[in-house]
Structures are given as C-alpha cells and as structure tokens.
Short mmCIF file of C-alpha atoms in Angstrom, two decimals:
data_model
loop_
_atom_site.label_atom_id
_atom_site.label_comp_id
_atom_site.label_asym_id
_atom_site.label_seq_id
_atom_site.Cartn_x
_atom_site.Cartn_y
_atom_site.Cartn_z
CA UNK T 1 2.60 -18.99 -11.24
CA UNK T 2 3.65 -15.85 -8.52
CA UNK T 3 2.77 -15.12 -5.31
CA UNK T 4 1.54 -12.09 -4.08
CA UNK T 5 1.12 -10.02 -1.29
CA UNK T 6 -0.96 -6.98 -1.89
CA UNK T 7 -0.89 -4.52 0.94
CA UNK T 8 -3.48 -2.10 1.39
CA UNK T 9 -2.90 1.55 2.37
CA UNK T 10 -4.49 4.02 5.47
CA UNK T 11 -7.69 2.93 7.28
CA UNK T 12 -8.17 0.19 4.26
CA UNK T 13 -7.73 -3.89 5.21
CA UNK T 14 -6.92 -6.75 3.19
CA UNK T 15 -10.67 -6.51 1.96
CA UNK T 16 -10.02 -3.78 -0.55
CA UNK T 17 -7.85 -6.20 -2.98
CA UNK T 18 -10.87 -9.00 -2.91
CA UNK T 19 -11.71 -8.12 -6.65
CA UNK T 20 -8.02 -8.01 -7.60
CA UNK T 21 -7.53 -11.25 -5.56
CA UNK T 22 -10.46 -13.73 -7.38
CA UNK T 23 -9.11 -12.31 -10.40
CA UNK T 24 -5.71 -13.42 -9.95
CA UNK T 25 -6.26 -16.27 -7.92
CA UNK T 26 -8.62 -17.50 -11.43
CA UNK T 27 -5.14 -17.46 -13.31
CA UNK T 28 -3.45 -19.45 -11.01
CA UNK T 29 -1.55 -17.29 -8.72
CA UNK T 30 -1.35 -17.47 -4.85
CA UNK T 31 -2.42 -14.34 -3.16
CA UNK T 32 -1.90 -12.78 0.17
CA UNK T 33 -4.18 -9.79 1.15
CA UNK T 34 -3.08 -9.30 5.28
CA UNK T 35 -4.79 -6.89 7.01
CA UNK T 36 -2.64 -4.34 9.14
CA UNK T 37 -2.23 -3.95 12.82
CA UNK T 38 -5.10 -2.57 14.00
CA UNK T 39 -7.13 -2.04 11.06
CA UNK T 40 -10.14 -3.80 9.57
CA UNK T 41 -10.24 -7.28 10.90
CA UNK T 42 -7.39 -6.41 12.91
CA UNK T 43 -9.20 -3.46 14.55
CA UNK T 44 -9.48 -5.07 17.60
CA UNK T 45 -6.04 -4.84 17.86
CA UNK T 46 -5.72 -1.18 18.14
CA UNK T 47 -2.96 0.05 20.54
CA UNK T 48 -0.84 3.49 21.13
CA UNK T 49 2.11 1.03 19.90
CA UNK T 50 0.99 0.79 16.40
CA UNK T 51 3.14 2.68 13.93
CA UNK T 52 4.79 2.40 10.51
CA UNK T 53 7.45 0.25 12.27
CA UNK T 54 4.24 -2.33 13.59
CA UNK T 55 3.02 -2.56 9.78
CA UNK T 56 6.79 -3.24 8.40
CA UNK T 57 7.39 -6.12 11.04
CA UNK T 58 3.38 -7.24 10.00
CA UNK T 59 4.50 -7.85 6.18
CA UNK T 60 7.75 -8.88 6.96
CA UNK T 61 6.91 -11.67 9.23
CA UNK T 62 4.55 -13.13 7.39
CA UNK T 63 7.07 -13.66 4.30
CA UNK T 64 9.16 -14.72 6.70
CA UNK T 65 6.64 -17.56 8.86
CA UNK T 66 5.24 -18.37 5.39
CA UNK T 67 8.84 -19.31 4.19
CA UNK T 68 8.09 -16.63 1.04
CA UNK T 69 10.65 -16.95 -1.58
CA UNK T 70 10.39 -14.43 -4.89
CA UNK T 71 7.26 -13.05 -4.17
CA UNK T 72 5.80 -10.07 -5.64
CA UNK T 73 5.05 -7.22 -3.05
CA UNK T 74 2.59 -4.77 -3.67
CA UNK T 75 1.63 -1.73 -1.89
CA UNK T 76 -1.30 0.94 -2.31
CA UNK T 77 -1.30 4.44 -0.94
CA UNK T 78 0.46 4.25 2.46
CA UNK T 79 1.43 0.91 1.56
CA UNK T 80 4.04 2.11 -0.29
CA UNK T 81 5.85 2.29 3.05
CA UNK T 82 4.93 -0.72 4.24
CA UNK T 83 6.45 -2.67 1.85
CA UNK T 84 9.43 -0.59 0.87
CA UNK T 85 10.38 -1.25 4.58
CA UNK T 86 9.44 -4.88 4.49
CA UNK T 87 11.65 -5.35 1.35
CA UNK T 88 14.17 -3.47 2.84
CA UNK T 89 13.91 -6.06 6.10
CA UNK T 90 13.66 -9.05 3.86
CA UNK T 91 15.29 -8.36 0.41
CA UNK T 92 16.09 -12.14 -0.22
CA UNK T 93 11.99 -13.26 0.13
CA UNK T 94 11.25 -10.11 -2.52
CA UNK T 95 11.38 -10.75 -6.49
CA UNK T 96 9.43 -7.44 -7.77
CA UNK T 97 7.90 -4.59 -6.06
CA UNK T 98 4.99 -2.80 -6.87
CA UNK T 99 3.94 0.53 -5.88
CA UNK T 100 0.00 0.83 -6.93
CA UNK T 101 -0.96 4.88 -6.87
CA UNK T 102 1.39 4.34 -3.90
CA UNK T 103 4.10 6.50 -1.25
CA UNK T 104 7.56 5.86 -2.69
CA UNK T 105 9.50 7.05 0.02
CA UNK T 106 13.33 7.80 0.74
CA UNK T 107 15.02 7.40 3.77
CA UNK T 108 14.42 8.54 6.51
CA UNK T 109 11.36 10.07 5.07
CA UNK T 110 7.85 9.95 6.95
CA UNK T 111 4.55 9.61 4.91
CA UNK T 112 3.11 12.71 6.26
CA UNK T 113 6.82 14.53 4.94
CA UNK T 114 5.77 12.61 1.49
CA UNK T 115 2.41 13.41 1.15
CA UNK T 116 2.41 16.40 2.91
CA UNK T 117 -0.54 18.25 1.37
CA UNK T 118 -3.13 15.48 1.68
CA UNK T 119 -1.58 13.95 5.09
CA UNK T 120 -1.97 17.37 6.06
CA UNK T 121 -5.59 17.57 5.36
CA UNK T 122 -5.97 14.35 7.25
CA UNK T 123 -4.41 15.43 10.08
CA UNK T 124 -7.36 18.33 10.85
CA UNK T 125 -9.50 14.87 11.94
CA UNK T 126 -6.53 14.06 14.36
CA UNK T 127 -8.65 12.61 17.68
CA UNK T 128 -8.11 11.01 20.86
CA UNK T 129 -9.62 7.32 21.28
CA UNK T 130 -8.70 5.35 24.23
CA UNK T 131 -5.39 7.20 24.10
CA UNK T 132 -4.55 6.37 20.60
CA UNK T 133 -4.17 9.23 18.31
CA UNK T 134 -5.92 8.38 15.19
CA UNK T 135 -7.01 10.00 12.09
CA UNK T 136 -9.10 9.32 8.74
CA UNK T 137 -12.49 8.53 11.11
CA UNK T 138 -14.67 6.48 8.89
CA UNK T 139 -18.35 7.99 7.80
CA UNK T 140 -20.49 8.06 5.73
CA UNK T 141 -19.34 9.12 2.01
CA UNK T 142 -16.07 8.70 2.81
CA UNK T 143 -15.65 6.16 -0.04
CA UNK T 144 -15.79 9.33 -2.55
CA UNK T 145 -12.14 10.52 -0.92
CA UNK T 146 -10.55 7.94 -2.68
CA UNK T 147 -12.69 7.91 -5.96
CA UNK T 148 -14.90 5.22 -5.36
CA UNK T 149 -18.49 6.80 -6.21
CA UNK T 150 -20.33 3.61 -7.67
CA UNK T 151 -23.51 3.67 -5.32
CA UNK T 152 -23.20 0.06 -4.82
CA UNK T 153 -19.16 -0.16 -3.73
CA UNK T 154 -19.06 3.24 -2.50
CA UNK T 155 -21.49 1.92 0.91
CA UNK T 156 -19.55 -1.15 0.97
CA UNK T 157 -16.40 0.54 0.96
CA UNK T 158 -17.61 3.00 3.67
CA UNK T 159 -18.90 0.17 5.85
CA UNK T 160 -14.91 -1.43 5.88
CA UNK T 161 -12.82 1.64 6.48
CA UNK T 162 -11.34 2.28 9.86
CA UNK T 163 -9.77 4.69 11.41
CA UNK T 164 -5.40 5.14 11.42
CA UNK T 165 -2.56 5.74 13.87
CA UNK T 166 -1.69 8.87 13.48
CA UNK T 167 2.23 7.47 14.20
CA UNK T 168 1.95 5.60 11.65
CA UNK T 169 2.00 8.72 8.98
CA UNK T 170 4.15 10.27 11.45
CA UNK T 171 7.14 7.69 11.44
CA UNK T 172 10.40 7.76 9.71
CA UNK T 173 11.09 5.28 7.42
CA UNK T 174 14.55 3.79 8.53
CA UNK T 175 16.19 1.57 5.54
CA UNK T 176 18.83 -0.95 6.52
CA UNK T 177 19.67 -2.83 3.73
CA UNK T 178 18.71 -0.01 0.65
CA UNK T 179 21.31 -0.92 -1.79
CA UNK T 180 19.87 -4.46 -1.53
CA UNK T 181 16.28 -2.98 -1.38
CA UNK T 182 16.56 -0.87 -4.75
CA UNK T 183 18.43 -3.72 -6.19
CA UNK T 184 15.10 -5.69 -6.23
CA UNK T 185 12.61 -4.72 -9.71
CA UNK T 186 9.87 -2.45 -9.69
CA UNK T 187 6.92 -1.27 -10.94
CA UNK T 188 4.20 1.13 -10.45
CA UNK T 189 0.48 1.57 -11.39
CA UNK T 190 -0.58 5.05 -11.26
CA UNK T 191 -3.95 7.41 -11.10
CA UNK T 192 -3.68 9.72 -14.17
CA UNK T 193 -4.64 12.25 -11.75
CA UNK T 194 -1.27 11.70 -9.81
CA UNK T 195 0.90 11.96 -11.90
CA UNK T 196 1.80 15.50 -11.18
CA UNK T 197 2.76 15.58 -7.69
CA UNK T 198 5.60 12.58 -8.53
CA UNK T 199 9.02 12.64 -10.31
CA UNK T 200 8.24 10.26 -13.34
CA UNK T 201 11.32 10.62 -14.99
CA UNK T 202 12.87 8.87 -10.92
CA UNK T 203 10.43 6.01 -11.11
CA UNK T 204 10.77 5.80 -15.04
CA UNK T 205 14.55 5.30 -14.35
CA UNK T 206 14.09 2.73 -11.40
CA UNK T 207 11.67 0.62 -12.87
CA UNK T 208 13.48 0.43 -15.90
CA UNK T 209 10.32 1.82 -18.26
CA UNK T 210 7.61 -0.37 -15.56
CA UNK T 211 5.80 2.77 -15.49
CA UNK T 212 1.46 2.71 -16.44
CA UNK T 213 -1.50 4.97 -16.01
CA UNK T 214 -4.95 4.89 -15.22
CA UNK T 215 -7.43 7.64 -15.35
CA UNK T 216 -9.39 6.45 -11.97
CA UNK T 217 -9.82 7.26 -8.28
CA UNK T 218 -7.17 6.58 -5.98
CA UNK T 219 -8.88 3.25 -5.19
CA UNK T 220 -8.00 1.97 -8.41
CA UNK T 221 -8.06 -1.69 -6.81
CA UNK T 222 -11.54 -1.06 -6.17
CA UNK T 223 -12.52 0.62 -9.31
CA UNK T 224 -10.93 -0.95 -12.02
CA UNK T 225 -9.89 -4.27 -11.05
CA UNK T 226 -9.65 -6.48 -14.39
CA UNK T 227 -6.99 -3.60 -15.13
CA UNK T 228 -4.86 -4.38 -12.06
CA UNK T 229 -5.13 -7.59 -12.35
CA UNK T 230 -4.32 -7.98 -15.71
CA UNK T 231 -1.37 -5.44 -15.20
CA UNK T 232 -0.07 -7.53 -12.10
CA UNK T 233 -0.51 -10.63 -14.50
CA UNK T 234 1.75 -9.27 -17.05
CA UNK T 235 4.41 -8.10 -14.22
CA UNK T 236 4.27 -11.91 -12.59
CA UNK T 237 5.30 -13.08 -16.78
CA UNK T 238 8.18 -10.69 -16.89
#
C-alpha cells in the first residue's frame, strides 16, 4: 500500500482531507494530512514570518523526520505550491505528485501572479492582525466560496477555516532542483468548472494522459470524497 501526504490549500488545515483520509486509510494506505504553519490547529502559531517558503520547509521536513520514501504528494488549491516546492526540496522522498483543483506553478512564479483574478479578489480583505498581514477572514458562509453548500458541511467547514498570510500568496516560488522535480509523475484532479483558466494540453503532456474531471466546487475533497479517494486509489496502483 502508498503513503500519502495530502496538503490542504489557503486558510484550510489538515481537517479538510478527513473524509478522503478514512476512506483511504479503509484500503490500507498510510495517510498524512499536516496542517500548515499557522493555520487551523497550527493557528496558534501565527507569525509575520510565515510565507510560502514556511509551508515548503513544513512538508518537506516532515518527509524528511518521517524518513518518507516514494510517497505520493498531494496538494489542493494553494497547495499546489506547497508541494511543488517540497518535491522540488526533496525529489528522492517523492514517487507521484498530485495537483487536486490545484496552483501548478513555474518558477519563479507567485500564487497571487498564478491566480491572479481570484487572489486578486482575496486581496480586497487584506487586514492587519497583530502585525501580520492576512487575508481570506473566516465568516459565516464562507464555505459557499469554495462550493461547499451542503447545510450540514457547509457550518462545519466555516467553523475550521482561518485566516492566511498574505506573503504566503505573495512569494515567489524558487525551484532548485526542477529537472529532478518534473522528472517525478503526476497527476491532477480537476473542477469541471476550472478547466478553462488552465493549459490542459501542458498538464495533459506532463502527466502523461493523468488528467480527470469533476463537475464540483473547488472543495472537491469535501464534496465528493469516495471520488478522490477512489481516484487517489487508482494513482497509488499505477
């Protein structure tokens, strides 16, 4: 069986993958679900230090302290950073990447240069806490941003998200090791609704054909888990 580590995207924790988790963890895989620097669990955390680099050096550390060989990284939303830079830190604890609805950034590219349009958007909430700069405030309804509307895991949702570093959407994504990065398999789970703001025929290429959609909100962990799960079953096979 594989290991995992599923890494969650802006003002999300390792909470959001819980569904996709018991499922996976039923058919016999190990699963990781860390929470970032500074969000969710790790909220207490919070610091004007945080930024893509802190999240990178989060993932990277733990396949490194956990003495991770092969594992399969996944990232959602703004994790798609994350773990494009952790792979890129660690290519030799990596066996398959996997970018779910998620940033697939070049280098030297930031998330808000990405994303621009909805980072953007984000970025109108941009506030001052105890001299962090943070965006994506949690409230009420909030849930329904990233398409979960269920009345029952919409308030649960709402009740877990946290706020983000702004830095953190801000950063540059520095690669030092891309050849050996890219080198590593891929595959990515998309939102029908994504599709066009990305260059398919790129990740088509890349991923060698590792390319499926789902017509579901952004939070497609959330909302259709038994599909993830079943999809990150069939990648762990390959």
């Amino acid at each position: 069986m594989a290991t995992f580590v599923l890494v969650h995207g802006g003002g999300h924790g390792g909470w959001c993958y819980k569904p996709v988790a018991q499922r996976l963890r039923a058919l016999g895989h190990e699963v990781h679900t860390p929470s970032l620097s500074g969000l969710a669990d790790r909220a207490h955390l919070m610091s004007a230090a945080i930024t893509l680099d802190t999240h990178i050096a989060d993932i990277a550390g733990l396949l490194e302290f956990e003495d991770m060989a092969g594992v399969i990284l996944v990232g959602h939303s703004y994790g798609g950073m994350v773990i494009t830079g952790a792979a890129d830190r660690k290519p030799e604890r990596v066996g398959h990447r996997v970018y779910l609805d998620a940033a697939y950034p070049r280098d030297g590219e930031s998330l808000y240069e990405h994303a621009y349009d909805a980072i953007h958007a984000a970025r109108q909430g941009l506030h001052d806490i105890d001299g962090v700069q943070l965006v994506m405030a949690p409230m009420p309804g909030m849930a329904a941003f990233f398409g979960v509307t269920d009345p029952v895991l919409g308030p649960w949702t709402d009740a877990r998200l946290t706020a983000q570093p702004w830095q953190c959407f801000e950063q540059k994504l520095m690669l030092r090791q891309e050849t050996a990065m890219r080198a590593i398999p891929e595959s990515h789970l998309i939102c029908t609704s994504t599709i066009s703001g990305r260059d398919m025929d790129l990740l088509t290429q890349r991923s060698e054909g590792r390319v499926w959609d789902i017509d579901t909100g952004h939070d497609l962990m959330l909302t259709e888990p038994d599909w993830v799960a079943t999809r990150l079953d069939a990648i762990a096979r390959l």
